[in-house]
Amino acid sequence: MHAIHHIAIIGSDYARSRHFYVDILGFAVLNEVYRAERDSWKCDLAVGGAQIELFSFPNPPPRPSRPEACGLRHLAFAVSDLDAEVARLESHGVACEPVRVDEYTDRRFTFFADPDGLPLELYEDQGRAI
């Protein structure tokens, strides 16, 4: 294995999730299809060298994430200017937690959530390899 190809996310409201990931986070749509047999949308989004597969399904069950449920904890995005990204998200009504500093790397980070409460992180890389 040499890279992450994609991360799959199921949204409870496809239009709301698509708006969040495309219009607010700014990820480019690579491909988008409606699968009538599954009553499901699939939208491939470009995120650096990887992709997010954004899905919709009728009535998906909620997945616990807090307190610290077993499984995928969060998805982190590298940014070069954390303050600018936090300000941009907050201008769209997306609340971010207070910025913290990683005690091991001295890099700044914050958490926020997608429309379904999926925990997401911004991790400041300042143009350096992570």
N, CA and C of each residue as an Amber inpcrd file, in Angstrom:
protein
   390
   0.8470000  -1.1710000   0.0000000   0.0000000   0.0000000   0.0000000
   0.8930000   1.2340000   0.0000000   0.4770000   2.2300000  -0.7840000
   1.3280000   3.4040000  -0.8780000   0.5890000   4.7410000  -0.7940000
  -0.7250000   4.7180000  -0.7250000  -1.4750000   5.9780000  -0.6360000
  -2.9210000   5.6870000  -0.2570000  -3.6050000   6.7160000   0.1980000
  -5.0540000   6.6020000   0.4140000  -5.7210000   6.9500000  -0.9030000
  -6.5800000   6.0680000  -1.3910000  -7.3010000   6.3290000  -2.6340000
  -8.5550000   7.1520000  -2.3650000  -9.4040000   6.6700000  -1.4390000
 -10.6190000   7.4130000  -1.1370000 -11.1260000   7.1170000   0.2640000
 -11.9610000   8.0130000   0.7190000 -12.6860000   7.8680000   1.9650000
 -14.1550000   7.9890000   1.5990000 -14.9890000   7.0810000   2.0840000
 -16.4180000   7.1070000   1.7630000 -17.1990000   7.7170000   2.9230000
 -18.1030000   8.6290000   2.5830000 -18.9500000   9.2860000   3.5700000
 -20.3960000   9.1760000   3.0990000 -21.2820000   8.7740000   4.0130000
 -22.7060000   8.7120000   3.7040000 -23.3840000   9.8750000   4.4220000
 -24.0620000  10.7150000   3.6660000 -24.7890000  11.8430000   4.2440000
 -26.2660000  11.5260000   4.3740000 -26.8990000  12.1100000   5.3730000
 -28.3370000  11.8730000   5.5570000 -29.1710000  12.7220000   4.6070000
 -28.6120000  13.8210000   4.1170000 -29.2920000  14.7130000   3.1790000
 -28.2790000  15.0520000   2.0950000 -28.4060000  14.4160000   0.9330000
 -27.3800000  14.5340000  -0.1100000 -27.1310000  15.9780000  -0.5240000
 -28.1740000  16.7430000  -0.7730000 -27.9960000  18.1230000  -1.2260000
 -27.2410000  18.9430000  -0.1830000 -27.5810000  18.7670000   1.0800000
 -26.9170000  19.5000000   2.1620000 -25.4510000  19.0890000   2.2680000
 -25.1790000  17.7860000   2.2110000 -23.7990000  17.3060000   2.3010000
 -22.9810000  17.7410000   1.0860000 -23.5740000  17.6610000  -0.1010000
 -22.8640000  18.0740000  -1.3160000 -22.5160000  19.5580000  -1.2300000
 -23.4640000  20.3760000  -0.7990000 -23.2100000  21.8110000  -0.6370000
 -22.0400000  22.0380000   0.3240000 -22.0320000  21.3240000   1.4320000
 -20.9780000  21.4850000   2.4330000 -19.6070000  21.1310000   1.8620000
 -19.4880000  19.9570000   1.2510000 -18.1800000  19.4910000   0.7730000
 -17.7140000  20.2130000  -0.4930000 -18.6400000  20.6280000  -1.3450000
 -18.2600000  21.2930000  -2.6020000 -18.2020000  22.8060000  -2.4310000
 -19.2790000  23.3990000  -1.9540000 -19.3620000  24.8650000  -1.9080000
 -18.6610000  25.4770000  -0.7010000 -18.6550000  24.7960000   0.4300000
 -18.0170000  25.3650000   1.6170000 -16.5680000  24.8960000   1.7480000
 -16.3320000  23.5810000   1.6940000 -14.9510000  23.1050000   1.8040000
 -14.1740000  23.2850000   0.5090000 -14.8720000  23.3660000  -0.6250000
 -14.2050000  23.6790000  -1.8880000 -13.6330000  22.4970000  -2.6500000
 -14.1070000  21.2890000  -2.3900000 -13.6030000  20.1280000  -3.1170000
 -14.2500000  20.0420000  -4.4910000 -13.4530000  19.7040000  -5.4970000
 -13.9340000  19.6340000  -6.8800000 -14.6630000  18.3210000  -7.1320000
 -15.7620000  18.4080000  -7.8870000 -16.5190000  17.2150000  -8.2760000
 -15.8120000  16.5640000  -9.4620000 -15.4470000  15.3040000  -9.3040000
 -14.8250000  14.5300000 -10.3860000 -15.8740000  13.7900000 -11.2000000
 -16.8690000  13.2640000 -10.4940000 -17.9260000  12.4790000 -11.1390000
 -19.1120000  12.4380000 -10.1840000 -20.3070000  12.4330000 -10.7710000
 -21.5170000  12.3820000  -9.9430000 -22.5660000  11.5710000 -10.6840000
 -23.1170000  10.5660000 -10.0100000 -24.1280000   9.7200000 -10.6420000
 -25.2570000   9.4190000  -9.6550000 -26.4540000   9.2780000 -10.2060000
 -27.5920000   8.8150000  -9.4250000 -27.8190000   7.3560000  -9.7760000
 -27.8650000   6.5020000  -8.7690000 -28.0630000   5.0640000  -8.9760000
 -29.5060000   4.7330000  -8.5930000 -30.3870000   4.7230000  -9.5930000
 -31.8210000   4.5570000  -9.3570000 -32.1380000   3.2540000  -8.6280000
 -31.4330000   2.1850000  -8.9620000 -31.7200000   0.8880000  -8.3460000
 -31.4560000   0.8950000  -6.8400000 -30.6270000   1.8280000  -6.3660000
 -30.3200000   1.9340000  -4.9370000 -30.8980000   3.2070000  -4.3220000
 -31.5640000   4.0240000  -5.1460000 -32.0660000   5.3230000  -4.7120000
 -30.9480000   6.0820000  -3.9950000 -29.8000000   6.1530000  -4.6890000
 -28.5860000   6.6460000  -4.0510000 -27.7590000   7.5020000  -5.0050000
 -27.2280000   8.5930000  -4.4760000 -26.2610000   9.4170000  -5.2040000
 -24.8600000   8.9840000  -4.8180000 -23.9240000   9.1310000  -5.7700000
 -22.4900000   8.9360000  -5.5030000 -21.7610000  10.0720000  -6.1860000
 -21.0020000  10.8130000  -5.4020000 -20.2540000  11.9590000  -5.9180000
 -18.7900000  11.7960000  -5.5210000 -17.9040000  11.7250000  -6.5050000
 -16.4700000  11.6260000  -6.2540000 -15.8870000  13.0290000  -6.2010000
 -15.1950000  13.3250000  -5.1050000 -14.6240000  14.6440000  -4.8720000
 -13.1050000  14.5610000  -4.7930000 -12.4210000  15.5130000  -5.4030000
 -10.9580000  15.5690000  -5.3630000 -10.5050000  16.2560000  -4.0860000
  -9.5990000  15.5940000  -3.3590000  -9.0150000  16.1390000  -2.1410000
  -7.5220000  15.8570000  -2.2010000  -6.7490000  16.8090000  -2.7060000
  -5.3190000  16.5570000  -2.8770000  -5.1250000  15.3640000  -3.7970000
  -4.3300000  14.4030000  -3.3700000  -4.0950000  13.2050000  -4.1730000
  -5.0720000  12.0870000  -3.8860000  -6.0830000  12.3410000  -3.0720000
  -7.0730000  11.3150000  -2.7250000  -8.4640000  11.7920000  -3.1310000
  -9.4630000  10.9870000  -2.8120000 -10.8450000  11.3250000  -3.1310000
 -11.7470000  11.0620000  -1.9320000 -12.8440000  11.7860000  -1.9000000
 -13.9500000  11.4670000  -0.9960000 -15.0790000  10.9760000  -1.8780000
 -15.6270000   9.8230000  -1.5250000 -16.8420000   9.3430000  -2.1800000
 -18.0040000   9.7440000  -1.2810000 -18.8140000  10.6670000  -1.7540000
 -19.9660000  11.1320000  -0.9910000 -21.1950000  10.3780000  -1.4740000
 -21.8400000   9.6490000  -0.5630000 -22.9990000   8.8320000  -0.8920000
 -24.2450000   9.3450000  -0.2010000 -25.3840000   8.9790000  -0.7670000
 -26.6550000   9.1160000  -0.0760000 -27.3530000   7.7710000  -0.1540000
 -28.0800000   7.4480000   0.8980000 -28.9210000   6.2570000   0.9260000
 -30.1840000   6.6330000   1.6800000 -31.3100000   6.0090000   1.3510000
 -32.5310000   6.3110000   2.1060000 -32.3860000   5.8700000   3.5680000
 -32.6360000   6.7770000   4.4840000 -32.6760000   6.4910000   5.9220000
 -31.4500000   5.7700000   6.4780000 -30.2500000   6.3090000   6.2900000
 -29.0800000   5.6350000   6.8680000 -29.1080000   5.7430000   8.3940000
 -28.7140000   4.6910000   9.1000000 -28.7010000   4.7670000  10.5590000
 -27.5700000   5.6740000  11.0330000 -27.7570000   6.3540000  12.1520000
 -26.6730000   7.1920000  12.6760000 -25.5150000   6.3290000  13.1730000
 -24.3210000   6.8850000  13.1020000 -23.1330000   6.1890000  13.6000000
 -22.6060000   6.9930000  14.7880000 -22.4450000   6.3480000  15.9300000
 -21.9450000   7.0970000  17.0810000 -20.5030000   7.5320000  16.8700000
 -20.1960000   8.7180000  17.3330000 -18.8240000   9.1820000  17.2200000
 -18.3130000   9.7000000  18.5530000 -19.2130000  10.1540000  19.3750000
 -18.8200000  10.6400000  20.6900000 -19.6500000   9.9060000  21.7300000
 -19.1560000   9.5570000  22.8610000 -17.7570000   9.7520000  23.2500000
 -16.8650000   8.7020000  22.6060000 -15.8090000   9.1250000  21.9830000
 -14.7460000   8.2770000  21.4280000 -15.1750000   6.8480000  21.1050000
 -16.1000000   6.7170000  20.1600000 -16.5690000   5.4000000  19.7300000
 -15.4610000   4.6770000  18.9720000 -15.4960000   3.3680000  18.9750000
 -14.5250000   2.5610000  18.2440000 -14.7250000   2.7750000  16.7460000
 -13.6550000   2.7870000  16.0090000 -13.7350000   2.9530000  14.5580000
 -13.0640000   4.2490000  14.1290000 -13.3570000   4.6870000  12.9250000
 -12.7620000   5.9020000  12.3870000 -13.0930000   7.0760000  13.2920000
 -12.0950000   7.7590000  13.7990000 -12.3050000   8.8560000  14.7520000
 -12.6330000  10.1610000  14.0510000 -11.8250000  10.5260000  13.0540000
 -12.0620000  11.7580000  12.3170000 -11.2500000  11.7430000  11.0310000
 -11.5330000  12.7070000  10.1850000 -10.8330000  12.8940000   8.9180000
 -10.1500000  14.2510000   9.0090000  -8.8410000  14.3140000   8.7450000
  -8.0830000  15.5610000   8.8770000  -7.6350000  16.0560000   7.5060000
  -7.7650000  17.3760000   7.3070000  -7.3430000  18.0220000   6.0660000
  -6.1650000  18.9420000   6.3650000  -5.1080000  18.8480000   5.5700000
  -3.9480000  19.7230000   5.7150000  -4.2700000  21.0870000   5.1170000
  -3.9170000  22.1310000   5.8460000  -4.0930000  23.5080000   5.3760000
  -2.8080000  24.2770000   5.6600000  -2.5340000  25.2840000   4.8450000
  -1.3170000  26.0660000   5.0650000  -1.5600000  27.2760000   5.9700000
  -2.8030000  27.7670000   6.0480000  -3.1210000  28.9150000   6.8890000
  -4.3780000  28.5940000   7.6930000  -4.1750000  28.0910000   8.8850000
  -5.2880000  27.6420000   9.7180000  -6.2440000  28.7840000  10.0530000
  -5.7100000  29.9450000  10.4120000  -6.5720000  31.0670000  10.7850000
  -7.4840000  31.4790000   9.6420000  -6.9470000  31.5190000   8.4250000
  -7.7560000  31.8950000   7.2580000  -8.8470000  30.8630000   7.0000000
  -8.5280000  29.5890000   7.1370000  -9.5300000  28.5420000   6.9050000
 -10.6190000  28.5660000   7.9740000 -10.2290000  28.7880000   9.2280000
 -11.2210000  28.8850000  10.2990000 -12.1500000  30.0660000  10.0360000
 -11.5950000  31.2040000   9.6550000 -12.4120000  32.3870000   9.3680000
 -13.3540000  32.1180000   8.2000000 -12.8550000  31.4310000   7.1740000
 -13.6920000  31.1190000   6.0060000 -14.8360000  30.2010000   6.4020000
 -14.5520000  29.1440000   7.1660000 -15.6070000  28.2320000   7.6080000
 -16.6270000  28.9640000   8.4720000 -16.1390000  29.7680000   9.4050000
 -17.0690000  30.4800000  10.2910000 -17.9200000  31.4850000   9.5250000
 -17.4020000  32.0290000   8.4240000 -18.2110000  32.9460000   7.6010000
 -19.3600000  32.2120000   6.9160000 -19.2530000  30.8730000   6.8230000
 -20.3210000  30.0340000   6.2690000 -21.1800000  29.4210000   7.3760000
 -20.9660000  29.8670000   8.6050000 -21.7580000  29.3530000   9.7150000
 -21.2770000  28.0390000  10.2740000 -20.0630000  27.6170000   9.9300000
 -19.5010000  26.3620000  10.4350000 -18.6770000  26.6820000  11.6770000
 -19.1030000  26.1620000  12.8270000 -18.4020000  26.4120000  14.0900000
 -17.1590000  25.5410000  14.1910000 -16.0710000  26.1510000  14.6150000
 -14.8190000  25.4290000  14.8450000 -14.4850000  25.4840000  16.3350000
 -13.8670000  24.4170000  16.8310000 -13.4070000  24.4050000  18.2130000
 -12.2320000  25.3740000  18.3540000 -11.8840000  25.7610000  19.5750000
 -10.6950000  26.5980000  19.7520000  -9.4520000  25.8940000  19.1730000
  -8.5770000  26.6870000  18.5820000  -7.3470000  26.1420000  17.9950000
  -6.4510000  25.6220000  19.1170000  -5.9000000  24.4320000  18.8810000
  -4.9630000  23.8210000  19.8330000  -3.6300000  23.5980000  19.1350000
  -2.6180000  23.2240000  19.8960000  -1.2970000  22.9280000  19.3480000
  -0.9700000  21.4790000  19.6710000  -0.5800000  20.7160000  18.6580000
  -0.1730000  19.3270000  18.8410000   1.1300000  19.3090000  19.6410000
   1.1010000  18.7070000  20.8090000   2.2660000  18.7330000  21.6940000
   3.4720000  17.9840000  21.1390000   3.2800000  17.1300000  20.1650000
   4.3870000  16.3630000  19.6020000   4.9810000  16.9930000  18.3500000
   4.1630000  17.7180000  17.5880000   4.6510000  18.2910000  16.3290000
   4.7010000  19.8260000  16.3510000   4.1180000  20.4400000  17.3610000
   4.0040000  21.8990000  17.4570000   3.1650000  22.4950000  16.3310000
   2.3370000  21.7100000  15.7080000   1.4620000  22.2200000  14.6480000
   0.0870000  22.4980000  15.2140000  -0.5510000  23.5100000  14.6660000
  -1.8570000  23.9540000  15.1320000  -2.9660000  23.1710000  14.4280000
  -4.0810000  22.9690000  15.1460000  -5.2080000  22.2360000  14.5680000
  -6.5060000  22.6480000  15.2520000  -7.6020000  22.3300000  14.5910000
  -8.9300000  22.5310000  15.1600000  -9.8800000  21.4950000  14.5880000
 -10.9730000  21.2950000  15.2800000 -12.0080000  20.3760000  14.8230000
 -13.2810000  21.1460000  14.5000000 -14.0500000  20.5770000  13.5590000
 -15.3780000  21.0720000  13.2160000 -16.1590000  19.8530000  12.7530000
 -17.4070000  20.0300000  12.3620000 -18.2280000  18.8760000  11.9820000
 -18.9270000  19.1330000  10.6590000 -19.1800000  18.0450000   9.9310000
 -19.9740000  18.1560000   8.7080000 -21.4530000  18.2120000   9.1060000
 -22.3660000  18.3500000   8.1410000 -23.7890000  18.4850000   8.4920000
 -24.3770000  17.3170000   9.2900000 -23.7450000  16.1430000   9.2280000
 -24.2370000  14.9920000   9.9850000 -23.4550000  14.7610000  11.2660000
 -22.5840000  15.6990000  11.6300000 -21.8300000  15.5640000  12.8680000
 -20.5350000  14.7840000  12.7340000 -20.1430000  14.4080000  11.5130000
 -18.8740000  13.7010000  11.3230000 -17.7390000  14.6290000  11.7380000
 -16.8840000  14.1970000  12.6750000 -15.8060000  15.0690000  13.1070000
 -14.7310000  15.2100000  12.0190000 -14.4050000  16.4680000  11.7180000
 -13.3870000  16.7950000  10.7220000 -12.3550000  17.6860000  11.3960000
 -11.1250000  17.6130000  10.9060000 -10.0360000  18.3850000  11.4970000
  -9.3110000  19.1800000  10.4240000  -8.8790000  20.3770000  10.7710000
  -7.9460000  21.1530000   9.9510000  -6.6100000  21.1020000  10.6780000
  -5.5600000  20.6890000   9.9530000  -4.2290000  20.5320000  10.5310000
  -3.2710000  21.3960000   9.7350000  -2.6790000  22.3830000  10.3830000
  -1.8250000  23.3560000   9.6820000  -0.4720000  22.7350000   9.3730000
  -0.1520000  22.6680000   8.0660000   1.1310000  22.0910000   7.6680000
   2.1420000  23.1400000   7.2490000   1.7130000  24.3920000   7.0600000
   2.5730000  25.5110000   6.6990000   3.4860000  25.1820000   5.5230000
   2.9450000  24.4050000   4.5690000   3.6910000  24.0830000   3.3710000
   4.7330000  22.9990000   3.5520000   4.8070000  22.4160000   4.7460000
   5.7930000  21.3580000   5.0220000   5.1420000  20.0040000   4.8660000
   5.9600000  19.0020000   4.6030000   5.4510000  17.6320000   4.5560000
   4.9980000  17.2270000   5.9390000   3.8870000  16.5480000   5.9970000
   3.3530000  16.1040000   7.2950000   3.8970000  14.7330000   7.6220000
